[in-house]
Amino acid sequence: MKKTVLLLVAMFMAMTSFAQMANLKNTITPGEGEEWWGYFTEADANASNFGAYGVNSLANYEAAIKIAKNDPIMGQSTVKAVRIWLNQNTLPKITGLKIWKNKQLKVNATGVSYYQDVDITTLQSGANDIMLDTPFEINDSVMYIGFTMTLSAQDTPIMCGGDYEPNTFFFRATAVTTSWQSINNHGKLAFQVLAEGVNMPMNCAVTSTNFGTQAATIGEELVLPMTIKNKGKNNITSIAYTITTNDDPATTTPEVVVPINNIAINENATFDVAFDTSEALRGTKTVTITKVNGEPNEAASNQCVASGNFVILAEIFTKVPVVEEFTGTWCGWCPRGFVAMETARETYGDQVVLIAAHNGDPMEISDYNPMMALVGGFPSSFVNREATVDPHPTNILNAIKQDLQNVPIGKIDITAKWNDEEMKTIDVNAVSKFAFAETGANYGVALVLTEDGMSGTGSNWRQSNYYSGQSGDPYMTWWYSQGSYVSGLTFNFVAVGAWELKNGFNGSVATSFEAGEEMPFNYVADITTKNRIQDKANLKMVALLIDRKTGAIVNAAHTTIAPYGTAVPGDVDGDGVVTASDITLLYNVLLSGDNTNVVNGDQDGDGQITSSDITSIYNILLGQ
């Protein structure tokens, strides 16, 4: 293990200009039907990262490329010579150079299917063409072709550069490690072969572009970059592409022709692709490079396509991730979940819903038993009930960060206020809507009541702490300095009540709806039996929009509880929740002057209904 680490630390690039390496006295001119082939090309020798690679101690070196079984270009060819680029500073240090090929990366000369010594007195700076004593065929098996170099002094002798491609650079320094490594951060090995029967395409463009997940509103301009690489003999001056939606050939667009700036083999070009956003969509779009220089693209079908997941909506909803942490004061490893939840709130605030479900301690509630039954151990956590995540701060923060990048198909808003002066019931109003029309839908709204600032005395409130006396994790530093039990803690996000927790209320979301249709759900939550509550001023009500087919949480919202009799900001029709109907009502007031049905239309407090009040409600509706 130490040797591998040493190798990784010691490797470096000594940059060398191609002008210093361009001596080609040893050039072998291809005969009829022959040509020089390699992943590495003259364009790579002129790349900005072209240079020398090695370790910072004396070592013998081996390097190779891999030709895949039945390679479409080299699969039926015969190799007659090799070309190796060498650094001028390396030449006086070379004491031996051997060419070899084998079906596996070789360990020593024994059993290697071809081995040839090179007269080192003929070597020069730049490209060295070495004729093979016995040509060999590339047939229906994997083939590694490379060289072994022995040196008299420390050097960085292996030339490489250009963009990384798989199978183009295998390396080991035998004085440091006996293990081969696939090098992926220094381009390609500066190595070629002279072969007869090479099936090199003439017009060939490939791409490794991945559009990922893209979201846009209907009619919004959506233009994304796409990169191609020339893998044919002819320079590329133009390409043509089509776009297909959801792999349906009937959706394939007419070809779009794009001029390209005369790129040579192994060179890249980037151009913009414009995507149609005129209609709502939830699916894939695939760009296919169909033609090169006006001729059919000779690239393999899986090498000339770029795809991504596209969501095109009338409105893009904001995702609110839900973290449900399962914990208990008896659980000695649960402090990491305690830290994770606090760190998540410090980092993301109200952008995330945090729920701590306790087990076996004074904060446990039976309302959470349906989810507790799914927990495999403590500590544990669910993120949107789609992924089980160990609740270390790093894991939780990464899961939240990733989920915030997703575009949800649905949205839920919530308001809550005390329904009586004694604060025994809570009037909850939730409004769900979806980006797409759906029939046969099966969604539900669940409610969770959480409390911050909970504390208590006695042994059951002491947090067991297995981190006591340990070290190494910066997140757990405070806990390392504490004893095996920690008293006096304040617990936040604690679930103190829940209603229809697992699947949501029947009928809380319609089974058929249009895109953007608002579906209100009203519920009066009785908390008289919720005996874990300590301070009603510290309560929050959470609404979970649940896909009842999968159990996953589509989206969520949370809110504090307004005092009894308080009007909900933006609720001008008095139904307890802010929806588009409030904007419509206020607009009608502007036109007619009749404010009979308006509860609190004057949002800015200037004593009159104006367009600024409508803007205020619109911003409330957007969550701003």
Coordinates of C-alpha atoms in Angstrom, one line a residue:
M1 CA 0.0 0.0 0.0
K2 CA 2.8 2.4 0.8
K3 CA 4.4 1.9 -2.5
T4 CA 1.2 2.8 -4.4
V5 CA 0.9 6.0 -2.4
L6 CA 4.5 6.9 -3.1
L7 CA 3.9 6.4 -6.8
L8 CA 0.9 8.7 -6.8
V9 CA 2.7 11.4 -4.9
A10 CA 5.9 11.2 -7.0
M11 CA 4.3 11.4 -10.5
F12 CA 4.6 14.7 -12.4
M13 CA 4.6 16.3 -15.8
A14 CA 7.7 18.0 -17.3
M15 CA 6.3 20.1 -20.1
T16 CA 8.1 20.0 -23.4
S17 CA 7.3 21.9 -26.6
F18 CA 6.7 19.9 -29.8
A19 CA 9.2 22.0 -31.5
Q20 CA 11.9 20.3 -29.4
M21 CA 10.5 16.9 -30.3
A22 CA 9.9 17.2 -34.0
N23 CA 13.1 15.5 -35.4
L24 CA 11.7 12.7 -37.6
K25 CA 15.0 11.2 -39.2
N26 CA 13.8 7.7 -38.2
T27 CA 10.6 8.0 -40.2
I28 CA 9.2 4.9 -41.9
T29 CA 7.0 5.8 -44.9
P30 CA 3.9 3.6 -45.1
G31 CA 3.7 1.3 -48.1
E32 CA 0.6 0.6 -50.1
G33 CA -2.3 -0.4 -47.8
E34 CA -0.3 0.7 -44.7
E35 CA -0.7 3.7 -42.4
W36 CA 0.3 4.9 -39.0
W37 CA -2.4 4.5 -36.4
G38 CA -2.7 5.4 -32.8
Y39 CA -4.9 7.0 -30.2
F40 CA -2.1 9.6 -29.9
T41 CA -1.7 11.8 -33.0
E42 CA 0.4 14.7 -34.2
A43 CA -2.4 17.0 -32.8
D44 CA -1.8 15.6 -29.4
A45 CA 2.0 16.2 -29.8
N46 CA 1.1 19.9 -30.2
A47 CA -1.4 19.9 -27.3
S48 CA -0.7 22.3 -24.4
N49 CA -0.3 19.4 -22.0
F50 CA 2.2 17.4 -24.1
G51 CA 5.1 16.5 -21.9
A52 CA 7.0 13.8 -19.9
Y53 CA 5.7 11.6 -17.2
G54 CA 7.5 9.6 -14.5
V55 CA 8.4 9.3 -10.8
N56 CA 11.0 11.1 -8.7
S57 CA 13.3 8.2 -8.1
L58 CA 15.3 5.9 -10.3
A59 CA 13.0 3.3 -11.9
N60 CA 12.5 1.1 -15.0
Y61 CA 9.4 1.9 -16.9
E62 CA 6.8 0.1 -18.9
A63 CA 4.0 1.7 -20.9
A64 CA 1.3 0.3 -23.3
I65 CA -1.9 0.9 -25.1
K66 CA -4.8 -1.6 -25.4
I67 CA -6.6 -2.6 -28.6
A68 CA -10.0 -4.1 -27.9
K69 CA -11.2 -7.4 -29.2
N70 CA -12.6 -7.0 -32.7
D71 CA -11.7 -3.3 -32.7
P72 CA -13.6 -1.8 -35.7
I73 CA -10.4 0.0 -36.9
M74 CA -7.5 -2.3 -36.0
G75 CA -9.3 -5.7 -35.6
Q76 CA -8.1 -7.2 -38.8
S77 CA -4.8 -5.4 -39.3
T78 CA -1.2 -6.5 -39.2
V79 CA 1.3 -4.4 -37.1
K80 CA 4.7 -3.9 -38.9
A81 CA 6.3 -1.1 -36.8
V82 CA 5.9 1.1 -33.8
R83 CA 6.5 4.7 -33.2
I84 CA 7.7 6.0 -29.8
W85 CA 8.2 9.7 -28.9
L86 CA 11.2 10.3 -26.7
N87 CA 12.5 13.3 -24.7
Q88 CA 15.9 14.7 -25.6
N89 CA 16.9 14.7 -21.9
T90 CA 16.0 11.0 -21.6
L91 CA 18.2 9.7 -24.5
P92 CA 21.6 9.6 -22.6
K93 CA 20.0 7.8 -19.7
I94 CA 18.4 4.9 -21.7
T95 CA 20.3 1.7 -21.2
G96 CA 17.7 -0.6 -22.8
L97 CA 14.4 -0.5 -24.8
K98 CA 12.2 -3.5 -25.7
I99 CA 9.0 -3.6 -27.7
W100 CA 6.4 -6.2 -26.7
K101 CA 2.8 -7.3 -27.3
N102 CA 0.7 -9.6 -25.3
K103 CA -2.9 -10.5 -24.5
Q104 CA -2.5 -9.3 -21.0
L105 CA -0.4 -6.6 -19.3
K106 CA 2.9 -8.4 -18.9
V107 CA 4.7 -9.0 -15.6
N108 CA 8.0 -10.2 -17.1
A109 CA 9.4 -11.5 -20.4
T110 CA 8.3 -15.0 -19.7
G111 CA 5.3 -16.0 -21.7
V112 CA 5.0 -12.7 -23.6
S113 CA 3.9 -13.4 -27.1
Y114 CA 6.3 -11.0 -28.8
Y115 CA 9.5 -9.4 -27.5
Q116 CA 12.1 -7.3 -29.4
D117 CA 15.2 -5.4 -28.4
V118 CA 15.8 -2.0 -29.9
D119 CA 19.3 -0.7 -30.8
I120 CA 19.4 2.3 -28.5
T121 CA 22.2 3.9 -30.5
T122 CA 19.6 4.7 -33.2
L123 CA 17.3 6.6 -30.9
Q124 CA 16.7 10.3 -31.2
S125 CA 14.7 13.1 -29.8
G126 CA 11.1 13.1 -31.1
A127 CA 9.4 10.3 -32.9
N128 CA 11.3 7.0 -33.3
D129 CA 10.0 4.6 -35.9
I130 CA 11.1 1.0 -35.1
M131 CA 10.5 -1.8 -37.7
L132 CA 9.4 -5.1 -36.2
D133 CA 11.5 -8.2 -36.9
T134 CA 8.3 -10.2 -37.1
P135 CA 5.0 -8.5 -37.9
F136 CA 2.0 -9.7 -35.9
E137 CA -1.7 -9.7 -36.5
I138 CA -4.4 -8.1 -34.4
N139 CA -7.2 -10.7 -34.4
D140 CA -10.2 -11.6 -32.3
S141 CA -8.6 -11.1 -28.9
V142 CA -7.6 -8.2 -26.7
M143 CA -4.1 -7.0 -27.5
Y144 CA -1.7 -4.8 -25.4
I145 CA 1.2 -3.3 -27.3
G146 CA 3.9 -1.4 -25.4
F147 CA 7.6 -1.0 -24.5
T148 CA 10.0 -1.5 -21.5
M149 CA 12.6 1.1 -20.8
T150 CA 15.6 0.8 -18.5
L151 CA 17.5 3.9 -17.3
S152 CA 20.8 4.7 -15.7
A153 CA 19.5 7.7 -13.7
Q154 CA 16.2 9.2 -12.5
D155 CA 14.1 10.7 -15.3
T156 CA 10.6 11.3 -16.5
P157 CA 10.8 9.5 -19.8
I158 CA 7.2 8.6 -20.8
M159 CA 5.8 11.1 -23.3
C160 CA 2.1 11.7 -23.3
G161 CA -0.6 14.4 -23.9
G162 CA -3.9 15.4 -25.4
D163 CA -7.3 14.5 -24.2
Y164 CA -7.9 11.4 -22.1
E165 CA -9.4 8.4 -23.8
P166 CA -9.9 4.9 -22.3
N167 CA -7.2 2.2 -23.1
T168 CA -4.7 4.8 -24.3
F169 CA -2.2 4.9 -21.4
F170 CA -1.2 2.0 -19.2
F171 CA 1.9 2.6 -17.0
R172 CA 4.1 1.3 -14.2
A173 CA 7.5 2.2 -12.8
T174 CA 8.9 -1.2 -11.6
A175 CA 11.2 0.2 -9.0
V176 CA 8.2 1.8 -7.2
T177 CA 5.3 -0.6 -7.8
T178 CA 4.7 -3.8 -9.6
S179 CA 1.0 -2.8 -10.3
W180 CA -0.1 -1.4 -13.6
Q181 CA -2.2 1.7 -13.6
S182 CA -4.6 3.2 -16.2
I183 CA -3.5 6.8 -16.4
N184 CA -6.4 9.1 -16.9
N185 CA -5.2 12.5 -16.0
H186 CA -2.3 13.1 -18.5
G187 CA -3.8 12.4 -21.9
K188 CA -2.6 9.5 -24.1
L189 CA 0.6 7.6 -24.4
A190 CA 2.8 9.0 -27.2
F191 CA 2.8 5.8 -29.1
Q192 CA 1.6 4.6 -32.6
V193 CA 1.8 1.5 -34.8
L194 CA 2.3 1.1 -38.5
A195 CA -0.3 -1.4 -39.7
E196 CA -1.6 -2.9 -42.9
G197 CA -5.3 -3.4 -43.3
V198 CA -6.4 -0.6 -41.0
N199 CA -10.1 0.1 -41.4
M200 CA -9.8 3.9 -40.8
P201 CA -13.1 5.7 -41.5
M202 CA -13.0 8.8 -43.7
N203 CA -15.8 10.9 -42.2
C204 CA -16.3 10.1 -38.5
A205 CA -17.4 12.3 -35.6
V206 CA -17.9 10.9 -32.1
T207 CA -19.1 12.6 -28.9
S208 CA -19.0 12.0 -25.2
T209 CA -21.4 14.8 -24.3
N210 CA -24.0 14.2 -21.7
F211 CA -26.7 16.8 -21.3
G212 CA -27.6 15.6 -17.9
T213 CA -30.9 16.9 -16.4
Q214 CA -32.3 20.1 -18.0
A215 CA -35.3 22.1 -16.9
A216 CA -36.9 25.0 -18.7
T217 CA -40.3 26.8 -18.9
I218 CA -42.4 26.5 -22.0
G219 CA -41.1 28.9 -24.6
E220 CA -37.8 29.6 -22.8
E221 CA -34.7 29.5 -24.9
L222 CA -32.7 26.3 -24.2
V223 CA -29.3 26.1 -26.0
L224 CA -26.7 23.6 -24.8
P225 CA -23.1 23.1 -26.0
M226 CA -22.1 19.8 -27.6
T227 CA -18.5 18.6 -28.3
I228 CA -17.4 16.3 -31.1
K229 CA -14.1 14.7 -31.8
N230 CA -12.8 13.9 -35.3
K231 CA -12.1 10.1 -35.6
G232 CA -11.8 10.0 -39.4
K233 CA -9.0 10.7 -42.0
N234 CA -10.8 13.7 -43.5
N235 CA -10.7 17.0 -41.7
I236 CA -14.3 17.9 -40.6
T237 CA -15.7 21.1 -42.1
S238 CA -19.4 20.4 -41.3
I239 CA -21.7 18.1 -39.4
A240 CA -25.4 17.5 -39.4
Y241 CA -27.5 16.4 -36.5
T242 CA -31.1 15.4 -35.6
I243 CA -33.0 15.5 -32.3
T244 CA -35.3 12.7 -31.1
T245 CA -37.6 12.8 -28.2
N246 CA -38.2 9.8 -25.9
D247 CA -36.6 7.5 -28.5
D248 CA -39.6 7.8 -30.7
P249 CA -38.5 8.0 -34.4
A250 CA -41.6 9.8 -35.3
T251 CA -40.4 12.8 -33.3
T252 CA -37.0 13.0 -35.1
T253 CA -36.3 16.5 -36.4
P254 CA -35.0 17.4 -39.8
E255 CA -31.2 17.5 -40.0
V256 CA -29.5 20.7 -38.9
V257 CA -26.2 21.5 -40.6
V258 CA -23.4 23.1 -38.6
P259 CA -20.2 24.4 -40.1
I260 CA -17.0 23.2 -38.3
N261 CA -13.7 24.9 -38.4
N262 CA -11.7 22.3 -40.4
I263 CA -10.7 20.1 -37.4
A264 CA -8.1 17.3 -38.0
I265 CA -8.2 13.8 -36.6
N266 CA -8.4 13.6 -32.8
E267 CA -9.2 17.3 -32.6
N268 CA -12.4 18.6 -30.9
A269 CA -15.0 21.2 -31.8
T270 CA -17.9 22.5 -29.8
F271 CA -21.1 23.9 -31.2
D272 CA -24.5 24.9 -29.8
V273 CA -27.7 22.8 -30.0
A274 CA -31.1 24.6 -29.7
F275 CA -33.9 22.5 -28.2
D276 CA -37.6 23.0 -28.8
T277 CA -39.4 24.1 -25.7
S278 CA -42.8 24.9 -27.2
E279 CA -44.6 22.0 -25.4
A280 CA -44.6 20.5 -22.0
L281 CA -42.3 17.5 -21.7
R282 CA -41.0 15.0 -19.2
G283 CA -38.6 12.7 -21.0
T284 CA -35.4 12.3 -22.9
K285 CA -33.9 14.1 -25.9
T286 CA -31.2 12.6 -28.0
V287 CA -28.9 14.4 -30.4
T288 CA -27.5 12.2 -33.2
I289 CA -24.6 13.3 -35.4
T290 CA -25.9 11.9 -38.7
K291 CA -23.5 13.3 -41.3
V292 CA -19.9 14.5 -41.5
N293 CA -18.8 16.7 -44.4
G294 CA -22.1 15.9 -46.0
E295 CA -21.5 12.1 -45.9
P296 CA -23.1 9.6 -43.5
N297 CA -21.3 9.6 -40.2
E298 CA -19.1 6.4 -40.0
A299 CA -19.0 6.4 -36.2
A300 CA -20.5 3.5 -34.3
S301 CA -24.2 4.2 -33.4
N302 CA -23.4 4.4 -29.6
Q303 CA -20.6 6.9 -30.2
C304 CA -22.4 9.6 -32.1
V305 CA -25.3 10.4 -29.8
A306 CA -25.7 12.7 -26.8
S307 CA -28.8 12.6 -24.6
G308 CA -30.2 14.0 -21.4
N309 CA -33.4 14.1 -19.3
F310 CA -35.5 17.2 -20.1
V311 CA -38.3 18.7 -18.1
I312 CA -40.2 21.5 -19.9
L313 CA -42.9 23.0 -17.8
A314 CA -45.3 25.9 -17.7
E315 CA -43.9 26.5 -14.2
I316 CA -40.7 25.1 -12.6
F317 CA -41.3 24.1 -9.0
T318 CA -38.7 24.4 -6.3
K319 CA -37.7 21.1 -4.6
V320 CA -37.8 21.0 -0.8
P321 CA -35.9 17.9 0.3
V322 CA -37.2 15.9 3.4
V323 CA -34.7 14.3 5.8
E324 CA -36.3 12.0 8.4
E325 CA -33.7 11.1 11.0
F326 CA -34.3 8.1 13.2
T327 CA -32.5 8.5 16.6
G328 CA -32.7 7.9 20.3
T329 CA -30.9 9.2 23.4
W330 CA -29.9 5.6 24.2
C331 CA -28.0 5.3 20.8
G332 CA -24.3 6.0 21.2
W333 CA -23.6 6.6 17.5
C334 CA -26.6 8.9 17.1
P335 CA -24.7 12.1 17.9
R336 CA -23.6 12.2 14.3
G337 CA -27.2 12.4 13.2
F338 CA -27.7 15.2 15.8
V339 CA -24.8 17.1 14.2
A340 CA -26.0 16.4 10.7
M341 CA -29.4 17.8 11.3
E342 CA -28.1 21.0 12.9
T343 CA -25.5 21.4 10.1
A344 CA -28.3 21.0 7.5
R345 CA -30.3 23.7 9.0
E346 CA -27.3 26.0 9.3
T347 CA -26.5 25.3 5.7
Y348 CA -29.9 25.3 4.0
G349 CA -32.4 26.9 6.4
D350 CA -36.0 26.7 5.2
Q351 CA -34.9 25.1 1.9
V352 CA -35.1 21.7 3.6
V353 CA -37.6 19.9 5.9
L354 CA -35.9 18.2 8.9
I355 CA -37.8 15.7 11.0
A356 CA -36.2 13.8 13.9
A357 CA -38.1 10.7 14.8
H358 CA -37.1 9.4 18.3
N359 CA -37.3 5.9 19.5
G360 CA -37.1 4.5 23.0
D361 CA -36.7 7.9 24.8
P362 CA -39.1 10.6 26.2
M363 CA -39.6 12.1 22.7
E364 CA -40.9 8.9 21.1
I365 CA -44.4 9.1 19.5
S366 CA -46.5 6.2 18.3
D367 CA -47.6 8.3 15.3
Y368 CA -44.2 7.5 13.7
N369 CA -44.5 3.8 14.0
P370 CA -45.4 3.2 10.3
M371 CA -42.0 4.6 9.3
M372 CA -40.1 3.3 12.3
A373 CA -41.0 -0.2 11.1
L374 CA -39.0 0.4 8.0
V375 CA -35.8 1.4 9.8
G376 CA -33.0 -1.2 9.8
G377 CA -30.9 0.3 12.6
F378 CA -30.0 3.5 14.5
P379 CA -28.8 6.0 13.6
S380 CA -30.5 6.1 10.1
S381 CA -32.3 8.5 7.9
F382 CA -34.5 8.6 4.8
V383 CA -34.2 11.3 2.2
N384 CA -37.5 11.8 0.5
R385 CA -38.2 8.2 1.5
E386 CA -36.3 7.2 -1.7
A387 CA -32.8 6.7 -0.2
T388 CA -31.6 5.3 3.1
V389 CA -28.6 7.5 4.2
D390 CA -26.3 7.1 7.1
P391 CA -26.9 10.4 8.9
H392 CA -23.3 11.7 9.0
P393 CA -23.2 15.4 8.1
T394 CA -21.2 14.8 4.9
N395 CA -23.8 12.2 3.7
I396 CA -26.8 14.4 4.6
L397 CA -25.4 17.6 3.1
N398 CA -24.5 15.7 -0.2
A399 CA -27.9 14.2 -0.4
I400 CA -29.6 17.5 0.1
K401 CA -27.3 19.3 -2.4
Q402 CA -28.0 16.7 -5.0
D403 CA -31.8 16.7 -4.4
L404 CA -32.0 20.5 -4.6
Q405 CA -30.9 20.2 -8.3
N406 CA -33.9 18.0 -9.1
V407 CA -37.0 19.4 -10.7
P408 CA -40.1 18.0 -8.9
I409 CA -43.2 17.1 -10.8
G410 CA -45.4 18.5 -8.0
K411 CA -45.5 21.3 -5.5
I412 CA -47.3 21.8 -2.1
D413 CA -47.9 25.0 -0.2
I414 CA -49.1 25.1 3.4
T415 CA -50.4 27.6 5.9
A416 CA -51.4 26.9 9.5
K417 CA -53.0 28.9 12.3
W418 CA -54.5 28.1 15.7
N419 CA -58.2 27.4 15.4
D420 CA -59.0 28.3 19.0
E421 CA -57.8 30.6 21.7
E422 CA -56.8 27.5 23.9
M423 CA -54.5 26.3 21.1
K424 CA -56.0 22.8 21.0
T425 CA -56.5 22.6 17.3
I426 CA -54.6 23.8 14.2
D427 CA -56.4 24.9 11.0
V428 CA -54.1 23.5 8.2
N429 CA -54.5 24.5 4.6
A430 CA -52.4 22.8 1.9
V431 CA -52.5 23.3 -1.8
S432 CA -51.0 20.8 -4.2
K433 CA -50.4 21.1 -7.9
F434 CA -48.5 19.3 -10.6
A435 CA -46.6 20.2 -13.7
F436 CA -48.3 17.6 -15.9
A437 CA -51.9 16.6 -16.3
E438 CA -52.6 13.1 -15.0
T439 CA -55.4 10.6 -14.8
G440 CA -55.5 7.6 -12.4
A441 CA -53.2 9.6 -10.1
N442 CA -52.6 8.3 -6.6
Y443 CA -51.0 11.0 -4.3
G444 CA -51.7 12.0 -0.8
V445 CA -50.9 14.8 1.7
A446 CA -49.5 13.7 5.1
L447 CA -48.9 16.1 8.0
V448 CA -46.2 16.1 10.6
L449 CA -45.9 18.4 13.6
T450 CA -42.3 19.2 14.8
E451 CA -41.0 21.0 17.8
D452 CA -37.7 22.8 18.4
G453 CA -36.0 23.4 21.7
M454 CA -37.1 20.3 23.6
S455 CA -35.2 19.3 26.7
G456 CA -35.5 17.4 29.9
T457 CA -33.8 16.0 33.0
G458 CA -33.2 12.5 34.1
S459 CA -31.3 9.6 32.6
N460 CA -33.6 9.1 29.7
W461 CA -32.8 12.6 28.4
R462 CA -29.0 12.0 28.5
Q463 CA -27.5 11.3 25.1
S464 CA -25.3 8.3 24.9
N465 CA -22.0 9.2 23.3
Y466 CA -19.7 6.5 21.8
Y467 CA -17.6 9.3 20.3
S468 CA -16.2 10.2 23.7
G469 CA -12.4 10.3 23.6
Q470 CA -12.1 9.6 19.8
S471 CA -10.7 11.9 17.2
G472 CA -10.3 12.5 13.4
D473 CA -13.7 13.8 12.3
P474 CA -14.0 17.6 12.3
Y475 CA -17.8 17.5 12.5
M476 CA -17.6 15.5 15.8
T477 CA -14.9 17.5 17.6
W478 CA -17.3 18.7 20.4
W479 CA -18.6 15.2 21.0
Y480 CA -15.0 13.8 21.3
S481 CA -14.5 16.1 24.2
Q482 CA -17.6 15.1 26.1
G483 CA -18.2 12.1 28.3
S484 CA -20.0 8.8 27.6
Y485 CA -23.3 10.5 28.4
V486 CA -24.2 14.1 27.6
S487 CA -26.9 16.0 29.6
G488 CA -28.5 19.3 29.1
L489 CA -28.9 19.1 25.3
T490 CA -31.6 20.9 23.3
F491 CA -33.3 18.7 20.7
N492 CA -34.7 20.3 17.5
F493 CA -36.9 19.1 14.6
V494 CA -38.5 16.5 17.0
A495 CA -41.7 14.8 15.6
V496 CA -44.4 15.4 18.2
G497 CA -47.4 14.4 16.1
A498 CA -48.3 13.1 12.7
W499 CA -51.4 12.4 10.7
E500 CA -51.7 9.8 7.9
L501 CA -47.9 9.7 7.9
K502 CA -47.1 6.9 5.4
N503 CA -49.5 7.5 2.5
G504 CA -51.3 10.7 3.2
F505 CA -55.1 11.4 3.6
N506 CA -57.5 9.7 1.2
G507 CA -58.9 12.3 -1.1
S508 CA -56.4 15.0 -0.2
V509 CA -55.2 15.1 -3.9
A510 CA -57.6 14.4 -6.8
T511 CA -57.1 11.3 -8.9
S512 CA -57.3 13.3 -12.2
F513 CA -56.1 16.9 -12.7
E514 CA -54.8 19.3 -15.2
A515 CA -51.3 20.7 -15.3
G516 CA -51.0 23.6 -12.8
E517 CA -54.5 22.9 -11.3
E518 CA -54.6 23.9 -7.6
M519 CA -56.0 21.3 -5.3
P520 CA -56.7 22.6 -1.8
F521 CA -56.8 20.3 1.2
N522 CA -58.1 21.6 4.6
Y523 CA -57.7 19.8 7.9
V524 CA -58.2 20.6 11.5
A525 CA -55.4 18.9 13.5
D526 CA -56.4 18.1 17.1
I527 CA -53.3 18.1 19.3
T528 CA -55.0 17.4 22.6
T529 CA -53.6 13.9 22.6
K530 CA -50.1 14.9 21.5
N531 CA -48.6 14.7 24.9
R532 CA -45.0 15.1 23.9
I533 CA -45.4 18.8 23.1
Q534 CA -43.5 21.1 25.5
D535 CA -43.9 24.6 24.0
K536 CA -46.5 25.4 21.5
A537 CA -44.6 28.5 20.4
N538 CA -41.9 26.3 19.0
L539 CA -44.1 24.1 16.7
K540 CA -44.0 23.8 12.9
M541 CA -46.5 22.1 10.7
V542 CA -45.0 20.0 7.8
A543 CA -47.0 18.9 4.7
L544 CA -45.6 16.0 2.7
L545 CA -46.8 15.4 -0.8
I546 CA -46.5 11.6 -1.2
D547 CA -46.6 9.4 -4.3
R548 CA -48.7 6.6 -2.9
K549 CA -47.6 4.2 -5.7
T550 CA -43.9 4.4 -4.7
G551 CA -44.0 5.8 -1.2
A552 CA -41.6 8.5 -2.2
I553 CA -42.1 12.2 -1.1
V554 CA -42.6 14.3 -4.2
N555 CA -42.2 17.6 -2.4
A556 CA -42.8 19.2 0.9
A557 CA -43.5 22.5 2.7
H558 CA -43.4 23.7 6.3
T559 CA -44.6 26.7 8.3
T560 CA -44.9 28.1 11.7
I561 CA -48.4 28.3 13.2
A562 CA -50.1 31.7 13.1
P563 CA -52.0 33.0 16.2
Y564 CA -55.7 32.5 16.4
G565 CA -57.7 35.0 14.3
T566 CA -54.6 36.0 12.3
A567 CA -55.2 36.5 8.6
V568 CA -52.9 34.6 6.3
P569 CA -50.7 37.1 4.3
G570 CA -52.0 37.1 0.7
D571 CA -55.2 35.2 1.5
V572 CA -57.7 37.8 0.1
D573 CA -60.6 35.3 -0.2
G574 CA -60.4 34.1 3.4
D575 CA -60.0 30.4 2.6
G576 CA -56.8 30.2 4.7
V577 CA -54.3 29.6 1.9
V578 CA -52.7 31.7 -0.8
T579 CA -53.6 30.5 -4.3
A580 CA -54.0 31.9 -7.8
S581 CA -57.6 32.6 -7.0
D582 CA -56.5 35.4 -4.5
I583 CA -54.6 37.1 -7.4
T584 CA -57.7 36.8 -9.6
L585 CA -60.0 38.2 -6.9
L586 CA -57.7 41.2 -6.2
Y587 CA -57.5 41.9 -10.0
N588 CA -61.3 42.0 -10.2
V589 CA -61.3 44.4 -7.3
L590 CA -59.0 46.7 -9.3
L591 CA -61.4 46.6 -12.2
S592 CA -64.6 46.9 -10.3
G593 CA -63.7 48.6 -7.0
D594 CA -65.9 46.1 -5.2
N595 CA -63.9 44.7 -2.2
T596 CA -66.8 43.0 -0.5
N597 CA -65.1 39.6 -0.4
V598 CA -61.6 40.8 0.3
V599 CA -60.2 39.8 3.7
N600 CA -56.7 41.4 3.6
G601 CA -56.1 42.7 0.1
D602 CA -54.1 45.8 1.1
Q603 CA -50.7 44.0 1.2
D604 CA -48.4 47.1 1.3
G605 CA -50.5 49.0 3.9
D606 CA -51.1 52.2 1.8
G607 CA -54.8 52.0 2.4
Q608 CA -55.8 51.1 -1.1
I609 CA -55.8 48.2 -3.6
T610 CA -53.2 48.7 -6.3
S611 CA -51.2 46.6 -8.7
S612 CA -48.4 46.5 -6.1
D613 CA -50.7 44.4 -3.9
I614 CA -51.2 41.9 -6.7
T615 CA -47.4 41.7 -7.1
S616 CA -47.0 41.1 -3.4
I617 CA -49.4 38.2 -3.5
Y618 CA -47.7 36.8 -6.6
N619 CA -44.4 36.8 -4.8
I620 CA -46.0 35.1 -1.8
L621 CA -47.4 32.4 -4.1
L622 CA -43.8 31.9 -5.5
G623 CA -42.5 31.6 -2.0
Q624 CA -40.5 34.8 -2.2

